[in-house]
JSON list of C-alpha atoms in Angstrom, two decimals:
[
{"chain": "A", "resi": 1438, "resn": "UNK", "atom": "CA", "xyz": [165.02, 50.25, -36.42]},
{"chain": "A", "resi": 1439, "resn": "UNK", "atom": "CA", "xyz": [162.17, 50.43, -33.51]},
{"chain": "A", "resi": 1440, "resn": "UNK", "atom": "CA", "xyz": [160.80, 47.18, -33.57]},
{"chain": "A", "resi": 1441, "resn": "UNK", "atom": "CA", "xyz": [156.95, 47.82, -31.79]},
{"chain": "A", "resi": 1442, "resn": "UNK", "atom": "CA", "xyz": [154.29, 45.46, -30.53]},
{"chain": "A", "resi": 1443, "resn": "UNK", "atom": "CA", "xyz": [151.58, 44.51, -32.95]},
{"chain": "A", "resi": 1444, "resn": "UNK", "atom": "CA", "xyz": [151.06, 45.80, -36.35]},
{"chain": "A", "resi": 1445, "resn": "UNK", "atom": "CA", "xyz": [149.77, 48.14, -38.67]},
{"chain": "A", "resi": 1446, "resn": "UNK", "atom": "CA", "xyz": [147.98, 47.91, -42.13]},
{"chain": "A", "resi": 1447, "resn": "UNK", "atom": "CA", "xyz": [148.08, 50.74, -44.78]},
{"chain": "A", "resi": 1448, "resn": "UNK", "atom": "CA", "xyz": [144.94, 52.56, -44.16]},
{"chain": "A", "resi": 1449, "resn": "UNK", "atom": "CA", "xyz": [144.68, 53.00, -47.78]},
{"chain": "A", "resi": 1450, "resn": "UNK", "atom": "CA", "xyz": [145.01, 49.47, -49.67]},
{"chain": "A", "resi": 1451, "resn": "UNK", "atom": "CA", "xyz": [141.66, 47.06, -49.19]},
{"chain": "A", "resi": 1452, "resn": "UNK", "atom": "CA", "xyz": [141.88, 45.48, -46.16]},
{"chain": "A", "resi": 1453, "resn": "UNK", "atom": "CA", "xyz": [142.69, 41.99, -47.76]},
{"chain": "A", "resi": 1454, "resn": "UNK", "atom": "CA", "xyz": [145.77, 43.25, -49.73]},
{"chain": "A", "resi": 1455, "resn": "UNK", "atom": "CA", "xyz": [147.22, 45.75, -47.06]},
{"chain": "A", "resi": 1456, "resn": "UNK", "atom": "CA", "xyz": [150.68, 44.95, -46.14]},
{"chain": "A", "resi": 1457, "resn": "UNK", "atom": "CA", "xyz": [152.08, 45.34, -42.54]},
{"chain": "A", "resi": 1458, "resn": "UNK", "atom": "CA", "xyz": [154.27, 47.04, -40.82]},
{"chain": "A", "resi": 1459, "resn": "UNK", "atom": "CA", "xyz": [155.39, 46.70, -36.97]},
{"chain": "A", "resi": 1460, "resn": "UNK", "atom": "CA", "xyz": [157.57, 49.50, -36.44]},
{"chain": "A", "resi": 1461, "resn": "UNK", "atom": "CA", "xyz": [159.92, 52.30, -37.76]},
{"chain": "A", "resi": 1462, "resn": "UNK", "atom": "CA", "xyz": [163.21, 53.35, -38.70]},
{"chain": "A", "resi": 1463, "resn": "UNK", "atom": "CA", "xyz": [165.26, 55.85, -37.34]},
{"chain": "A", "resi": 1464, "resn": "UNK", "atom": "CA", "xyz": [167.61, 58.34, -39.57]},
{"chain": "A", "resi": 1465, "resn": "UNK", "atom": "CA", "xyz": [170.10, 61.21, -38.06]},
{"chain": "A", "resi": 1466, "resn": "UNK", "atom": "CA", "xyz": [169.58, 64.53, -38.85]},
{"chain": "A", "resi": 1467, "resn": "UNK", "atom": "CA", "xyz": [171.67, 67.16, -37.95]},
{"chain": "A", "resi": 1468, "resn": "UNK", "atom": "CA", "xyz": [173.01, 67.86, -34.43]},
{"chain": "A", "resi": 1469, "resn": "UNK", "atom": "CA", "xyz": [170.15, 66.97, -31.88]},
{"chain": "A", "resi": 1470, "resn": "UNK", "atom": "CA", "xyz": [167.78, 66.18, -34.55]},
{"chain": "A", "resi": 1471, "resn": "UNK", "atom": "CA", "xyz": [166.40, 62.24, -35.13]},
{"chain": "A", "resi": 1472, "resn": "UNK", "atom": "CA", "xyz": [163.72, 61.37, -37.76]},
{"chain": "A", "resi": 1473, "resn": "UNK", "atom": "CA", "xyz": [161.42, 58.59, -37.50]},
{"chain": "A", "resi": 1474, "resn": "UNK", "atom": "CA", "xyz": [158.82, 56.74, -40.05]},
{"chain": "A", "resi": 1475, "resn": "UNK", "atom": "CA", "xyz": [157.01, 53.62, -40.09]},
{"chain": "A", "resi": 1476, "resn": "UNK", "atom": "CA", "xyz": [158.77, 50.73, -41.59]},
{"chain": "A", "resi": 1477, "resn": "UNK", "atom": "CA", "xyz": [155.60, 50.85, -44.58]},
{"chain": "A", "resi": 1478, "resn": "UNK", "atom": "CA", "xyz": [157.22, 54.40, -45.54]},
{"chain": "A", "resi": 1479, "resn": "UNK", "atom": "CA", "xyz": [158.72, 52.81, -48.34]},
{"chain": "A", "resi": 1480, "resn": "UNK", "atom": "CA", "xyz": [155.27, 51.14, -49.05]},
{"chain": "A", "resi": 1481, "resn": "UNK", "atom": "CA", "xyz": [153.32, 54.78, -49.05]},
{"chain": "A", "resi": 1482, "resn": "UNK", "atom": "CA", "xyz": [155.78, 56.31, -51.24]},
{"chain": "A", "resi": 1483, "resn": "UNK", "atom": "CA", "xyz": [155.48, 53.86, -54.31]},
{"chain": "A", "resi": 1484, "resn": "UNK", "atom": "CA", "xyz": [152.11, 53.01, -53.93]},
{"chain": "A", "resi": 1485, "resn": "UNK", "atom": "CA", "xyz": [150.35, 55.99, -52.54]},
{"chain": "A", "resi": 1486, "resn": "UNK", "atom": "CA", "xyz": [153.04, 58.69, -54.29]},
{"chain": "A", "resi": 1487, "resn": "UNK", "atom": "CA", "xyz": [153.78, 59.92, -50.41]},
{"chain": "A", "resi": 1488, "resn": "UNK", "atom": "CA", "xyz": [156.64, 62.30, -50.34]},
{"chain": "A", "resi": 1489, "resn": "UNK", "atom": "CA", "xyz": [158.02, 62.66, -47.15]},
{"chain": "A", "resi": 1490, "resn": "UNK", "atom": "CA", "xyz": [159.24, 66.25, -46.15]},
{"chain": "A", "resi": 1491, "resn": "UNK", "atom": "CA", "xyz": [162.42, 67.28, -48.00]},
{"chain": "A", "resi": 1492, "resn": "UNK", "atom": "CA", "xyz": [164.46, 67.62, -44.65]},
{"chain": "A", "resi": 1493, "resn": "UNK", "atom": "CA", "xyz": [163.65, 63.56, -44.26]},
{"chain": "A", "resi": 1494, "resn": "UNK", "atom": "CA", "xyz": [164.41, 63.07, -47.88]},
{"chain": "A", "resi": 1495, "resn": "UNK", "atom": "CA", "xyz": [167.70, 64.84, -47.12]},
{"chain": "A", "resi": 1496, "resn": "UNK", "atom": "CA", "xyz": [168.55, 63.25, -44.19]},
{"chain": "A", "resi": 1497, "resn": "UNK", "atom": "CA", "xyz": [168.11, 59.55, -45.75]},
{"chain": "A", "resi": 1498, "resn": "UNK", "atom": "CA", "xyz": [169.79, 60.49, -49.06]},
{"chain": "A", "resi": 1499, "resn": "UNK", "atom": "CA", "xyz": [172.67, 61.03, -46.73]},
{"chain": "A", "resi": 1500, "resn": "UNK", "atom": "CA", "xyz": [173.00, 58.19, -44.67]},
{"chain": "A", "resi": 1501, "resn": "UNK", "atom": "CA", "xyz": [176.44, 56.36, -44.94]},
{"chain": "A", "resi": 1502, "resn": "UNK", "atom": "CA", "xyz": [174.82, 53.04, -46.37]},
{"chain": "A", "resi": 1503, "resn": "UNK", "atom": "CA", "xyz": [178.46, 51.29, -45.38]},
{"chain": "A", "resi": 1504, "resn": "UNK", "atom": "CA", "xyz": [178.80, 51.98, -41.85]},
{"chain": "A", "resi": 1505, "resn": "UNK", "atom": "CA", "xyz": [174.73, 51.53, -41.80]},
{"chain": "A", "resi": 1506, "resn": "UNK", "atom": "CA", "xyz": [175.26, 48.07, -43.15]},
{"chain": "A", "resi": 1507, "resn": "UNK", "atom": "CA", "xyz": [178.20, 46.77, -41.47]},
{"chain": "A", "resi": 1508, "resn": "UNK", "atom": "CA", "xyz": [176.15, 47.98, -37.99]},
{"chain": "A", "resi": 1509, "resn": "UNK", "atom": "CA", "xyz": [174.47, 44.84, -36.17]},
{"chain": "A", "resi": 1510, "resn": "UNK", "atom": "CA", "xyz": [172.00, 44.72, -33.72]},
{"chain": "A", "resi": 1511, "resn": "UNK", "atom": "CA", "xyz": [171.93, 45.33, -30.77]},
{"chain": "A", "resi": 1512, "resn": "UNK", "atom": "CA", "xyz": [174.90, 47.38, -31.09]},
{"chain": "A", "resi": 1513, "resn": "UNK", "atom": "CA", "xyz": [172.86, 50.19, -33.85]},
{"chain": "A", "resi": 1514, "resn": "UNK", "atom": "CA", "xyz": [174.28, 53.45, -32.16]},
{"chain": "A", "resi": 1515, "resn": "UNK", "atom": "CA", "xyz": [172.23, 55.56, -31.58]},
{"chain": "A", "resi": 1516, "resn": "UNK", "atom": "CA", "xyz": [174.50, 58.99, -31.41]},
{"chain": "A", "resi": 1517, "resn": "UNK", "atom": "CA", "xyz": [172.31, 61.52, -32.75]},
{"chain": "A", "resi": 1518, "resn": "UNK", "atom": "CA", "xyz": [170.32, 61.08, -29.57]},
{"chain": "A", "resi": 1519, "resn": "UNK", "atom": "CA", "xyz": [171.52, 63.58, -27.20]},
{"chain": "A", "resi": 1520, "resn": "UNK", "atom": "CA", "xyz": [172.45, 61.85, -23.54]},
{"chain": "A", "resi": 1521, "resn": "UNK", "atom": "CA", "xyz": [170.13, 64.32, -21.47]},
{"chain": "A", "resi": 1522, "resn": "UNK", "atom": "CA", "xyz": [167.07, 63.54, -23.87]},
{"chain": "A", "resi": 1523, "resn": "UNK", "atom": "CA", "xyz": [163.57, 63.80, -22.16]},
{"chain": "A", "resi": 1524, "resn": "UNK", "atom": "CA", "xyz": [161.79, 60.30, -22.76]},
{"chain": "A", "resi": 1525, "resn": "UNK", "atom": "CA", "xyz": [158.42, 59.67, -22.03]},
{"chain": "A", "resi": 1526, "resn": "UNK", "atom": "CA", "xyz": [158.56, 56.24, -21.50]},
{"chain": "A", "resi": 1527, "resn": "UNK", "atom": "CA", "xyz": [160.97, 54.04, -19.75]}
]
């Protein structure tokens, strides 16, 4: 998870029932490849029938959910994210 600064509403509920989101989550791909979505990508899905692309689908569906779970913060590794990344902020 990528915890961000402020929040977002769903563009798409009325503005007095839009839930919130503040960041995203992160899921590995294959080698050298990291997906991210906003933490209301569960929200679009069932609400606004959002399908994600199948590659993310993929990806998620094969997350280890026991070595996810038994991972704490801030210790989430991170090892899909090759060392000599560019990053545009810092």
């Amino acid at each position: 998870m990528n915890v961000c600064l402020g929040v977002h509403e769903c563009d798409f509920c009325p503005e007095d029932e839009a839930p919130e989101g503040n960041g995203e989550v992160r899921i590995p791909g294959g080698p050298g490849i990291a997906y991210a979505a906003p933490f209301l990508i569960t929200h679009y899905v069932t609400a606004h029938g959002y399908r994600p692309p199948q590659a993310f689908i993929d990806a998620v569906l094969a997350v280890d959910l026991d070595t996810w779970a038994a991972t704490r913060w801030p210790d989430v590794p991170f090892p899909w994210v090759p060392d000599d990344v560019e990053r545009l902020l810092e």
